[in-house]
PDB file with one MODEL, atoms N, CA, C and O in Angstrom:
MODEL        1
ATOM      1  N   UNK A   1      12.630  34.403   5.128  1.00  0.00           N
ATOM      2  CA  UNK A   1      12.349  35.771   5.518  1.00  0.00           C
ATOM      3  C   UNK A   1      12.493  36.668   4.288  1.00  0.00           C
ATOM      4  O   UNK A   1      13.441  36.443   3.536  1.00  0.00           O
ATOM      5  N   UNK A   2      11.626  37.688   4.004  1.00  0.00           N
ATOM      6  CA  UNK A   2      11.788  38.233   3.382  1.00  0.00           C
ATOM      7  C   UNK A   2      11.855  39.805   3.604  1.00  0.00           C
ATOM      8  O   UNK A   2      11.200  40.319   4.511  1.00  0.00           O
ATOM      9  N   UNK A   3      12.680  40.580   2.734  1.00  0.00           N
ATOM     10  CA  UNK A   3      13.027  42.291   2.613  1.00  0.00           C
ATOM     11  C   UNK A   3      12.600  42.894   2.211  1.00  0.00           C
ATOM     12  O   UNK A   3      13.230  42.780   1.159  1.00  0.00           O
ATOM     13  N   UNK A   4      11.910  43.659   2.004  1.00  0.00           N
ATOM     14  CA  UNK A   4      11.366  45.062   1.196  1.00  0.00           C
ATOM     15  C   UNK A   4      12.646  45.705   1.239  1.00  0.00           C
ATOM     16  O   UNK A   4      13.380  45.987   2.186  1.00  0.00           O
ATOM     17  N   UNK A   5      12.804  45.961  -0.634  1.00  0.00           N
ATOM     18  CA  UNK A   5      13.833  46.913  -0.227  1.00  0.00           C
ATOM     19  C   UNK A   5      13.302  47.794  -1.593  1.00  0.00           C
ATOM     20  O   UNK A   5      12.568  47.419  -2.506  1.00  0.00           O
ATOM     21  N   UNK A   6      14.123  49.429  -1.318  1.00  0.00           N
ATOM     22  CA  UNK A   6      13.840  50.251  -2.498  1.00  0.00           C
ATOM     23  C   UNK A   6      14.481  50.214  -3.355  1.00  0.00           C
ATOM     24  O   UNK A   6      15.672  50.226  -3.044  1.00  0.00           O
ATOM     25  N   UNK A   7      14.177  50.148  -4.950  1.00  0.00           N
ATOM     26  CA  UNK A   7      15.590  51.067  -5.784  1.00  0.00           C
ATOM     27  C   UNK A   7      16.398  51.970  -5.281  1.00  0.00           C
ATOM     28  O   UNK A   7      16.304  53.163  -4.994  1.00  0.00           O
ATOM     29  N   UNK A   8      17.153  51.220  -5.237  1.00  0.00           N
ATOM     30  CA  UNK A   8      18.565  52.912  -4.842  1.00  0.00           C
ATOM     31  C   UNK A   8      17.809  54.587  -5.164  1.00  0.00           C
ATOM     32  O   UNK A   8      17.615  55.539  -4.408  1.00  0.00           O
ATOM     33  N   UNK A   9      17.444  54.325  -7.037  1.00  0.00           N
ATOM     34  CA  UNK A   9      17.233  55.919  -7.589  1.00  0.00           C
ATOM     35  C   UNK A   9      15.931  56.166  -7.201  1.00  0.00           C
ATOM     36  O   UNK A   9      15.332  57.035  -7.835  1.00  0.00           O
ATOM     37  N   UNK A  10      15.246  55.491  -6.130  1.00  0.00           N
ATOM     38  CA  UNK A  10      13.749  56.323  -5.431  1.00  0.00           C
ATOM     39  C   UNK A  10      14.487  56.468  -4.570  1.00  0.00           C
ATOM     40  O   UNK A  10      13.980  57.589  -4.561  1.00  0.00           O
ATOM     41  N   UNK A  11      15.637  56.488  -3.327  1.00  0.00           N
ATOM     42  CA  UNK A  11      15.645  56.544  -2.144  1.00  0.00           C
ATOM     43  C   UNK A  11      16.042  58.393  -2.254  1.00  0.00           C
ATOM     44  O   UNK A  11      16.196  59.134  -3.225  1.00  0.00           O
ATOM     45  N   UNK A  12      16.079  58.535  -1.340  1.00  0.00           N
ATOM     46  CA  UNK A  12      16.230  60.107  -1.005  1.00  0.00           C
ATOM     47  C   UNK A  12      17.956  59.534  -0.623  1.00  0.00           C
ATOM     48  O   UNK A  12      18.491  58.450  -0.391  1.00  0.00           O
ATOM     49  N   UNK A  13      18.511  61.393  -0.755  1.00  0.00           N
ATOM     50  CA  UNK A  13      19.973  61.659  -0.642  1.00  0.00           C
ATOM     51  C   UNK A  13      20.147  62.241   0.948  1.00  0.00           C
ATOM     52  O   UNK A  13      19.323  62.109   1.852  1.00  0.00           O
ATOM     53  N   UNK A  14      21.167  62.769   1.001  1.00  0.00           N
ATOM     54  CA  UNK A  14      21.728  63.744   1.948  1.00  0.00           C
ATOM     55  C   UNK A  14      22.166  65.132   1.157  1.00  0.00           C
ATOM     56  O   UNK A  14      22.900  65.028   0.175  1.00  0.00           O
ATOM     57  N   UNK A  15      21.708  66.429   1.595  1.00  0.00           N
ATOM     58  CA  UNK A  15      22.159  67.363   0.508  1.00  0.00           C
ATOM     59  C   UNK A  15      23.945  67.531   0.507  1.00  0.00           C
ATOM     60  O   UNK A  15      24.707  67.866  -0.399  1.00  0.00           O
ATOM     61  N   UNK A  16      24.228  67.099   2.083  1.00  0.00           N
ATOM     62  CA  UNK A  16      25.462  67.298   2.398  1.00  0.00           C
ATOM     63  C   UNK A  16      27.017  66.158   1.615  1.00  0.00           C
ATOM     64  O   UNK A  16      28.078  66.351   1.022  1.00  0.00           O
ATOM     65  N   UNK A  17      26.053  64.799   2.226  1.00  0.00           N
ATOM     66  CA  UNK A  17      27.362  64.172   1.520  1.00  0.00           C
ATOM     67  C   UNK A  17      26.837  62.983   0.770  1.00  0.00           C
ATOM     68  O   UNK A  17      27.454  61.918   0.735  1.00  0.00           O
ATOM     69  N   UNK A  18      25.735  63.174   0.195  1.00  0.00           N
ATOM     70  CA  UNK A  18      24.948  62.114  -0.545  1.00  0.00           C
ATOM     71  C   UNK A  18      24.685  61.324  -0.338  1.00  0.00           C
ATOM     72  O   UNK A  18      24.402  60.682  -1.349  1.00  0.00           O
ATOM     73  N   UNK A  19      24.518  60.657   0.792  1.00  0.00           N
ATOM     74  CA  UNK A  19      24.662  59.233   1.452  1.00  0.00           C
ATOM     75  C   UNK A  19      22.824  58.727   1.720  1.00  0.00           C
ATOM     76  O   UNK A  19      22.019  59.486   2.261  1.00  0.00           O
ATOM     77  N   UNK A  20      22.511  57.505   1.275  1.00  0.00           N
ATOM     78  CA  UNK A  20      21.034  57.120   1.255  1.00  0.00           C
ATOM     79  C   UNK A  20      20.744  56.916   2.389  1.00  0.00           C
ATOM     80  O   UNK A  20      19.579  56.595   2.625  1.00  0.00           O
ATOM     81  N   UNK A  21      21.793  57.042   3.585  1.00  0.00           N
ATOM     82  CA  UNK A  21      21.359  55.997   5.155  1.00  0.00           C
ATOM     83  C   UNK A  21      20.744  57.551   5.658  1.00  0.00           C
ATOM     84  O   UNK A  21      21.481  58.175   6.422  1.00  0.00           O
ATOM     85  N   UNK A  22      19.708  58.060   5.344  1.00  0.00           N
ATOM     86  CA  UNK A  22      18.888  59.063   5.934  1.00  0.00           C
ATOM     87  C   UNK A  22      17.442  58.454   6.589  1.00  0.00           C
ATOM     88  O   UNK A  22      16.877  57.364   6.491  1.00  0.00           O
ATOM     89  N   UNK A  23      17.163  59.593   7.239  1.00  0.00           N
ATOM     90  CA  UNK A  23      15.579  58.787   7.512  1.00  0.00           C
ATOM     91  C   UNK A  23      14.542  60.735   7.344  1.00  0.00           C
ATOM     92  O   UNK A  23      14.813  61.911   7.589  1.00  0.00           O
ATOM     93  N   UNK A  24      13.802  60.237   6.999  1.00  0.00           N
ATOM     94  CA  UNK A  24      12.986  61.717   6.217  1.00  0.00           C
ATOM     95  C   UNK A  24      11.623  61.460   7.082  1.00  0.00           C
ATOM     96  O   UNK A  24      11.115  60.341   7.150  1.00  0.00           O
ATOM     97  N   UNK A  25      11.069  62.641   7.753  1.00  0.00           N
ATOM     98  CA  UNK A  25       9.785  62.755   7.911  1.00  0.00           C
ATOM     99  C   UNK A  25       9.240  64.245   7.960  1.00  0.00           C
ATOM    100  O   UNK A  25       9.782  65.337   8.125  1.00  0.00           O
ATOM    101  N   UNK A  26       7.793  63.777   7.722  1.00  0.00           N
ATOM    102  CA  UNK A  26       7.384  65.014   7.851  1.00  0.00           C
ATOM    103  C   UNK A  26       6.357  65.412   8.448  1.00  0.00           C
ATOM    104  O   UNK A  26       5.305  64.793   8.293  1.00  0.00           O
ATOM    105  N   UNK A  27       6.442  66.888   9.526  1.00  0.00           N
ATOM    106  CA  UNK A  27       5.867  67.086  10.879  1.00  0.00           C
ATOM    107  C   UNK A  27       5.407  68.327  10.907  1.00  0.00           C
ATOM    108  O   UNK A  27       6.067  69.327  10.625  1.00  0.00           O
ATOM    109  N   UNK A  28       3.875  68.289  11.365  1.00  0.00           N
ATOM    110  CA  UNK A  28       3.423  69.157  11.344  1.00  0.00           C
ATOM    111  C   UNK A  28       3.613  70.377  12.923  1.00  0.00           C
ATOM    112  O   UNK A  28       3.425  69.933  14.056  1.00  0.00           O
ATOM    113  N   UNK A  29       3.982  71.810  12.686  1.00  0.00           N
ATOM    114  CA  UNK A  29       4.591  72.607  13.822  1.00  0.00           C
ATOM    115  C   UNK A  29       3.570  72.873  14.679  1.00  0.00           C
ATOM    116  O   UNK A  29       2.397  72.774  14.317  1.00  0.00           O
ATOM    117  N   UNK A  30       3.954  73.266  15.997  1.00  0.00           N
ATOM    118  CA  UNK A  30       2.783  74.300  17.116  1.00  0.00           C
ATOM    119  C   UNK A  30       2.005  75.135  16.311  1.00  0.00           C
ATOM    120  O   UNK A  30       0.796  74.913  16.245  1.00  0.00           O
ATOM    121  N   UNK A  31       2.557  76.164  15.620  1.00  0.00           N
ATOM    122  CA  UNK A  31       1.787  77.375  14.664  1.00  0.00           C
ATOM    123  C   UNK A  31       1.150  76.191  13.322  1.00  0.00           C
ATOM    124  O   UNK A  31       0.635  76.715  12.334  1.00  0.00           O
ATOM    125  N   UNK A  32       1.217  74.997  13.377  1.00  0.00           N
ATOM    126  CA  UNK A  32       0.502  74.547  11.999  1.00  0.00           C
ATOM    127  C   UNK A  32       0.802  74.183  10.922  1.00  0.00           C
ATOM    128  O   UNK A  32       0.024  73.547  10.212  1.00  0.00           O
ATOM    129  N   UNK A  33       2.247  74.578  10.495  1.00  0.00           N
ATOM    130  CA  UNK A  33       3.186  74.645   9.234  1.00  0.00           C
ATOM    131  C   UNK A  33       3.506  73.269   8.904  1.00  0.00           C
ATOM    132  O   UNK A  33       3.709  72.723   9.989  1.00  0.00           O
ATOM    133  N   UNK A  34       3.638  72.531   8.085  1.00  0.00           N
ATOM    134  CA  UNK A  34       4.083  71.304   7.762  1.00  0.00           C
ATOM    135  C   UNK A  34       6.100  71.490   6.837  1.00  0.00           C
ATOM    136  O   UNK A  34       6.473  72.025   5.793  1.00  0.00           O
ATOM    137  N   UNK A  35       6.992  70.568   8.181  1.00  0.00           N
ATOM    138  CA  UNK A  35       7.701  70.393   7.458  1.00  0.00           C
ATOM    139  C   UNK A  35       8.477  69.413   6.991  1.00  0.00           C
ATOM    140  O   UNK A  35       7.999  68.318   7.288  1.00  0.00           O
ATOM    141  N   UNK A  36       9.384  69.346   6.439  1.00  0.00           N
ATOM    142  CA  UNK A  36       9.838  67.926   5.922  1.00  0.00           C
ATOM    143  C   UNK A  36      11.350  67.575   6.975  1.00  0.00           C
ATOM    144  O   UNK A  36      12.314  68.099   6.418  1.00  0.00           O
ATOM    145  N   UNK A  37      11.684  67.008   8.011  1.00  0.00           N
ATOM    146  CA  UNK A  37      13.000  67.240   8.582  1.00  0.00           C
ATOM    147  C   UNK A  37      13.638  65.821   7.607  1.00  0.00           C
ATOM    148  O   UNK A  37      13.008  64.968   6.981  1.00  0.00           O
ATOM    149  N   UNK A  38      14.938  65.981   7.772  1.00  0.00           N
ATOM    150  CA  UNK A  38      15.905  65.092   7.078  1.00  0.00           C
ATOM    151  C   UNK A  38      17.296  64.550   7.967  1.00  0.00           C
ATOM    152  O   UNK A  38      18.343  65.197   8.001  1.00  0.00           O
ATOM    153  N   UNK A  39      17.177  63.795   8.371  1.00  0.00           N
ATOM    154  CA  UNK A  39      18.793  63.741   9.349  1.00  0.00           C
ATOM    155  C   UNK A  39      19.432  62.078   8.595  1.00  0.00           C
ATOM    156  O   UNK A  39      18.896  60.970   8.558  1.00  0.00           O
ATOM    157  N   UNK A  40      20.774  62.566   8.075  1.00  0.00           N
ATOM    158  CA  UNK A  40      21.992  61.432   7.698  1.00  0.00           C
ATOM    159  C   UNK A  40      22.398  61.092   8.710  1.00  0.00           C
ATOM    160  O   UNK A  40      22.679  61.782   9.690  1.00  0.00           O
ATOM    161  N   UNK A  41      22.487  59.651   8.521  1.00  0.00           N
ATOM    162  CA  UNK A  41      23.077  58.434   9.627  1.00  0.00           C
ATOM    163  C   UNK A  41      24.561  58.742   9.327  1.00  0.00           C
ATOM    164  O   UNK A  41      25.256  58.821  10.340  1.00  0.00           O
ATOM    165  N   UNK A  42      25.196  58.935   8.143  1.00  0.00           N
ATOM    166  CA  UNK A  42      26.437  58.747   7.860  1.00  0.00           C
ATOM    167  C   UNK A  42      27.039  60.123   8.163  1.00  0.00           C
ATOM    168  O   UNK A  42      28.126  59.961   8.718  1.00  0.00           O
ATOM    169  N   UNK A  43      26.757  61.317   8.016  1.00  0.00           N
ATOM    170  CA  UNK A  43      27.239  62.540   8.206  1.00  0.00           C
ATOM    171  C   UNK A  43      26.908  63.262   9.458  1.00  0.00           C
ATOM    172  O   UNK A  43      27.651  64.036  10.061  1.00  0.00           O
ATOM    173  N   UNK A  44      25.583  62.880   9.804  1.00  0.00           N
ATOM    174  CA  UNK A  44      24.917  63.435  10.608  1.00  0.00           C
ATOM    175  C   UNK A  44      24.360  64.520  11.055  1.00  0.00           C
ATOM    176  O   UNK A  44      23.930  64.883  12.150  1.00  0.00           O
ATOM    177  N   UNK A  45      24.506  65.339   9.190  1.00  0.00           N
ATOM    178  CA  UNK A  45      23.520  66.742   8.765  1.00  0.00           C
ATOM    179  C   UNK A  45      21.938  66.199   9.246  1.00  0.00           C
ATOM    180  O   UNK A  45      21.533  65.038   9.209  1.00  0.00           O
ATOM    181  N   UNK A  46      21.399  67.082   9.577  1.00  0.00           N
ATOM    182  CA  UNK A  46      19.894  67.624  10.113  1.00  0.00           C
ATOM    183  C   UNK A  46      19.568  68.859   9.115  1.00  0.00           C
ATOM    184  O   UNK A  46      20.239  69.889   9.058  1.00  0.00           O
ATOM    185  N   UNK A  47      18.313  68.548   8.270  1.00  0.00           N
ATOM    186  CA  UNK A  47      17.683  69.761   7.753  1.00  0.00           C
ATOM    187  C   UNK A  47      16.651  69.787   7.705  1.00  0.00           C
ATOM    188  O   UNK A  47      16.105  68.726   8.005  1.00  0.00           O
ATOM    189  N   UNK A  48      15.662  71.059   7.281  1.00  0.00           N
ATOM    190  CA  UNK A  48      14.423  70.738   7.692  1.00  0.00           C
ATOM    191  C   UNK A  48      14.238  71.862   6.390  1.00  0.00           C
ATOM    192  O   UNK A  48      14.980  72.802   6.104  1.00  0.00           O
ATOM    193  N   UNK A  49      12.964  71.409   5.710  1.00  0.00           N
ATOM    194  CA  UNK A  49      12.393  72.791   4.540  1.00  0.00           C
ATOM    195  C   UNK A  49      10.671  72.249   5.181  1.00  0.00           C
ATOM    196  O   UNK A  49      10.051  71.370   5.780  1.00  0.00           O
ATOM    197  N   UNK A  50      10.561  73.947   4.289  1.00  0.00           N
ATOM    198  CA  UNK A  50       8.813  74.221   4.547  1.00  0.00           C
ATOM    199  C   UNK A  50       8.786  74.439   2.344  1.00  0.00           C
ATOM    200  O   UNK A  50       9.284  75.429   1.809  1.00  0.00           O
ATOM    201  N   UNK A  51       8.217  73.467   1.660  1.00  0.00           N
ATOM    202  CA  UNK A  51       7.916  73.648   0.522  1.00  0.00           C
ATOM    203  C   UNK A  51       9.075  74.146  -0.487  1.00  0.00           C
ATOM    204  O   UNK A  51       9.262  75.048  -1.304  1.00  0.00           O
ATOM    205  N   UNK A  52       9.587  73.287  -0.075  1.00  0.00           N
ATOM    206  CA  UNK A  52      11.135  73.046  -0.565  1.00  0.00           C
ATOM    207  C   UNK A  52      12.250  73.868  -0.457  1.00  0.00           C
ATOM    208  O   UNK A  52      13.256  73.570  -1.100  1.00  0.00           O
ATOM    209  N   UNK A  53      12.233  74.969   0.331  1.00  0.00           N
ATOM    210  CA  UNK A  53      12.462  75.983   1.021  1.00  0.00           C
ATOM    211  C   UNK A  53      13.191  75.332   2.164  1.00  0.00           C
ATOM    212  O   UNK A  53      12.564  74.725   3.032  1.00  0.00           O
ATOM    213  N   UNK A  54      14.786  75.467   2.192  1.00  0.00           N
ATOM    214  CA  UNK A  54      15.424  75.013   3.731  1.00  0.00           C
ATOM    215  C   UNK A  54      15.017  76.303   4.832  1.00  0.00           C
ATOM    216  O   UNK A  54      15.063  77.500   4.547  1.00  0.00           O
ATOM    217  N   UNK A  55      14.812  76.007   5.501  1.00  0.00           N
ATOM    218  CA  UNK A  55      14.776  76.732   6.913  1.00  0.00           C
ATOM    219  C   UNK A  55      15.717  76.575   7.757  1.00  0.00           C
ATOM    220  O   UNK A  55      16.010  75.386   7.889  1.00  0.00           O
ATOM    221  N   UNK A  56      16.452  77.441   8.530  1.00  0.00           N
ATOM    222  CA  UNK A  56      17.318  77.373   9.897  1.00  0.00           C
ATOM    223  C   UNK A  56      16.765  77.047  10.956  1.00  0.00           C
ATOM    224  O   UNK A  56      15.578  77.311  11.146  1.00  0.00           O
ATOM    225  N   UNK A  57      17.585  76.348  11.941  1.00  0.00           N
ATOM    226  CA  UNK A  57      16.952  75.818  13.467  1.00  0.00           C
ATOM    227  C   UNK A  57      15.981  77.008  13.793  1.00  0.00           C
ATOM    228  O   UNK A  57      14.756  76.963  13.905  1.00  0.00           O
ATOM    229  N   UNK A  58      16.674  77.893  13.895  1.00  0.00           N
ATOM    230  CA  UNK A  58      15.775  79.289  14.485  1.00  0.00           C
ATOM    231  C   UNK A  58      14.673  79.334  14.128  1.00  0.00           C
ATOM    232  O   UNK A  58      13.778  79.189  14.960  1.00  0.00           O
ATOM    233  N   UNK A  59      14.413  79.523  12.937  1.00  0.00           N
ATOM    234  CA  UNK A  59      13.080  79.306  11.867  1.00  0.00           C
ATOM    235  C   UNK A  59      12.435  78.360  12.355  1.00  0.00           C
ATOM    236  O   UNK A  59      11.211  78.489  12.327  1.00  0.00           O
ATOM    237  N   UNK A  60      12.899  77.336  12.849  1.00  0.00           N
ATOM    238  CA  UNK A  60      12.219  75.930  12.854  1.00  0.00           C
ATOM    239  C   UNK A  60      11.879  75.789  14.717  1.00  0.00           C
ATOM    240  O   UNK A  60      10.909  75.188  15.179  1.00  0.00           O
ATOM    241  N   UNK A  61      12.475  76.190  15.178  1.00  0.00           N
ATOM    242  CA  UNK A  61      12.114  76.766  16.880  1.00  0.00           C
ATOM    243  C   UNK A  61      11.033  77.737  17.294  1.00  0.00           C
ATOM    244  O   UNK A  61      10.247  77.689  18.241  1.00  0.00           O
ATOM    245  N   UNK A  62      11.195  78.603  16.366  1.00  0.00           N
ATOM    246  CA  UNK A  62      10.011  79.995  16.467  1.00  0.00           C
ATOM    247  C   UNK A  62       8.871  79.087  16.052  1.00  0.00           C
ATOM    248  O   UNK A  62       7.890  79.124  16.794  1.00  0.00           O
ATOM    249  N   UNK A  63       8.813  78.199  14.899  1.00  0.00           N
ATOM    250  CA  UNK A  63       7.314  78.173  14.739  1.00  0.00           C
ATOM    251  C   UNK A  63       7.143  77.016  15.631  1.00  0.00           C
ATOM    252  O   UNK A  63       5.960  76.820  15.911  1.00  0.00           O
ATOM    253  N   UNK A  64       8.112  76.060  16.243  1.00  0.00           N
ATOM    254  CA  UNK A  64       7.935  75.581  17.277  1.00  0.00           C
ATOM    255  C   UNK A  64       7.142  75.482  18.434  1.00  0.00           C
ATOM    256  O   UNK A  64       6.412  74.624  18.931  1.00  0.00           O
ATOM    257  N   UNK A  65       7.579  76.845  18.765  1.00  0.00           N
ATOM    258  CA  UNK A  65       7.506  77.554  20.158  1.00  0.00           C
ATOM    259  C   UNK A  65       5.670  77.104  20.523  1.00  0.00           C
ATOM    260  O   UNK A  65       4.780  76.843  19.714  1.00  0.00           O
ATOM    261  N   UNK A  66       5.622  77.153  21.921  1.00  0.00           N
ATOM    262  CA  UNK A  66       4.401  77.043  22.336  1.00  0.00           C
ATOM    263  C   UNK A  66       3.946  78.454  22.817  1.00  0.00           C
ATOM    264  O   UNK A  66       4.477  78.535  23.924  1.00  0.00           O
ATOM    265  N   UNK A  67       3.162  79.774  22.573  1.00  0.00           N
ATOM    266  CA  UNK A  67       2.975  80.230  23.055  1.00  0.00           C
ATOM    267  C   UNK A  67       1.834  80.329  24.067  1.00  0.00           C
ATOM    268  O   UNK A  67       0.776  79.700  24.087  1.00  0.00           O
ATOM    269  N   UNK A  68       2.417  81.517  25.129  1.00  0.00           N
ATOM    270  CA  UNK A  68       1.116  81.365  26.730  1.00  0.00           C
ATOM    271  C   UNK A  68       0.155  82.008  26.485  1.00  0.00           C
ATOM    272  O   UNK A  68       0.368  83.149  26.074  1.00  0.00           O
ATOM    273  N   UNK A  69      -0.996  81.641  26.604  1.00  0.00           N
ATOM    274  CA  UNK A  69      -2.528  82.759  26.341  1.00  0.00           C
ATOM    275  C   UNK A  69      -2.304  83.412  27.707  1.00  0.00           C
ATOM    276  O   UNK A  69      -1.916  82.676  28.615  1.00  0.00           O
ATOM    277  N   UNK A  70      -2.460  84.415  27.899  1.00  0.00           N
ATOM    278  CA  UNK A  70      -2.603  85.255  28.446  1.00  0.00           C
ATOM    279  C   UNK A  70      -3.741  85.062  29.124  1.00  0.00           C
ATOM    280  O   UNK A  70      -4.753  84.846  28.458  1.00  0.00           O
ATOM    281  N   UNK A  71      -3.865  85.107  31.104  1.00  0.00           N
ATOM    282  CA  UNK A  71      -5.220  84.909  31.713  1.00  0.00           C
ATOM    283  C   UNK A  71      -5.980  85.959  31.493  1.00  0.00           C
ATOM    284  O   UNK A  71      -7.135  85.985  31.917  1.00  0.00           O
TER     285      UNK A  71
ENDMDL
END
């Protein structure tokens, strides 16, 4: 059997406690915005940036949001 595995110095960090056991993706919002979320296995910080720019949940809920068209 064999592993794919990465170099350590390509893997991505945690900003919080540096730890490589993260998993990174990136998702495009309701309003359109593309962002990058980040959540540590080991700490269990959650972050999310729009163009390298961190954003707050709030930030990241609003463009979320689904809005109602109006009949």
């Amino acid at each position: 059997m064999s592993l794919v595995t990465t170099p350590a110095s390509k893997l991505g960090t945690c900003a919080t406690c540096s730890s490589t056991r993260i998993t990174e993706i990136t998702m495009t919002l309701t309003d359109g915005s593309s962002v990058d979320f980040v959540s540590c296995h080991a700490c269990e910080n959650k972050t999310w940036k729009q163009d390298g720019v961190d954003l707050d949940i709030t930030t990241v809920l609003g463009k979320a949001k689904k809005h109602k068209v109006a009949a």
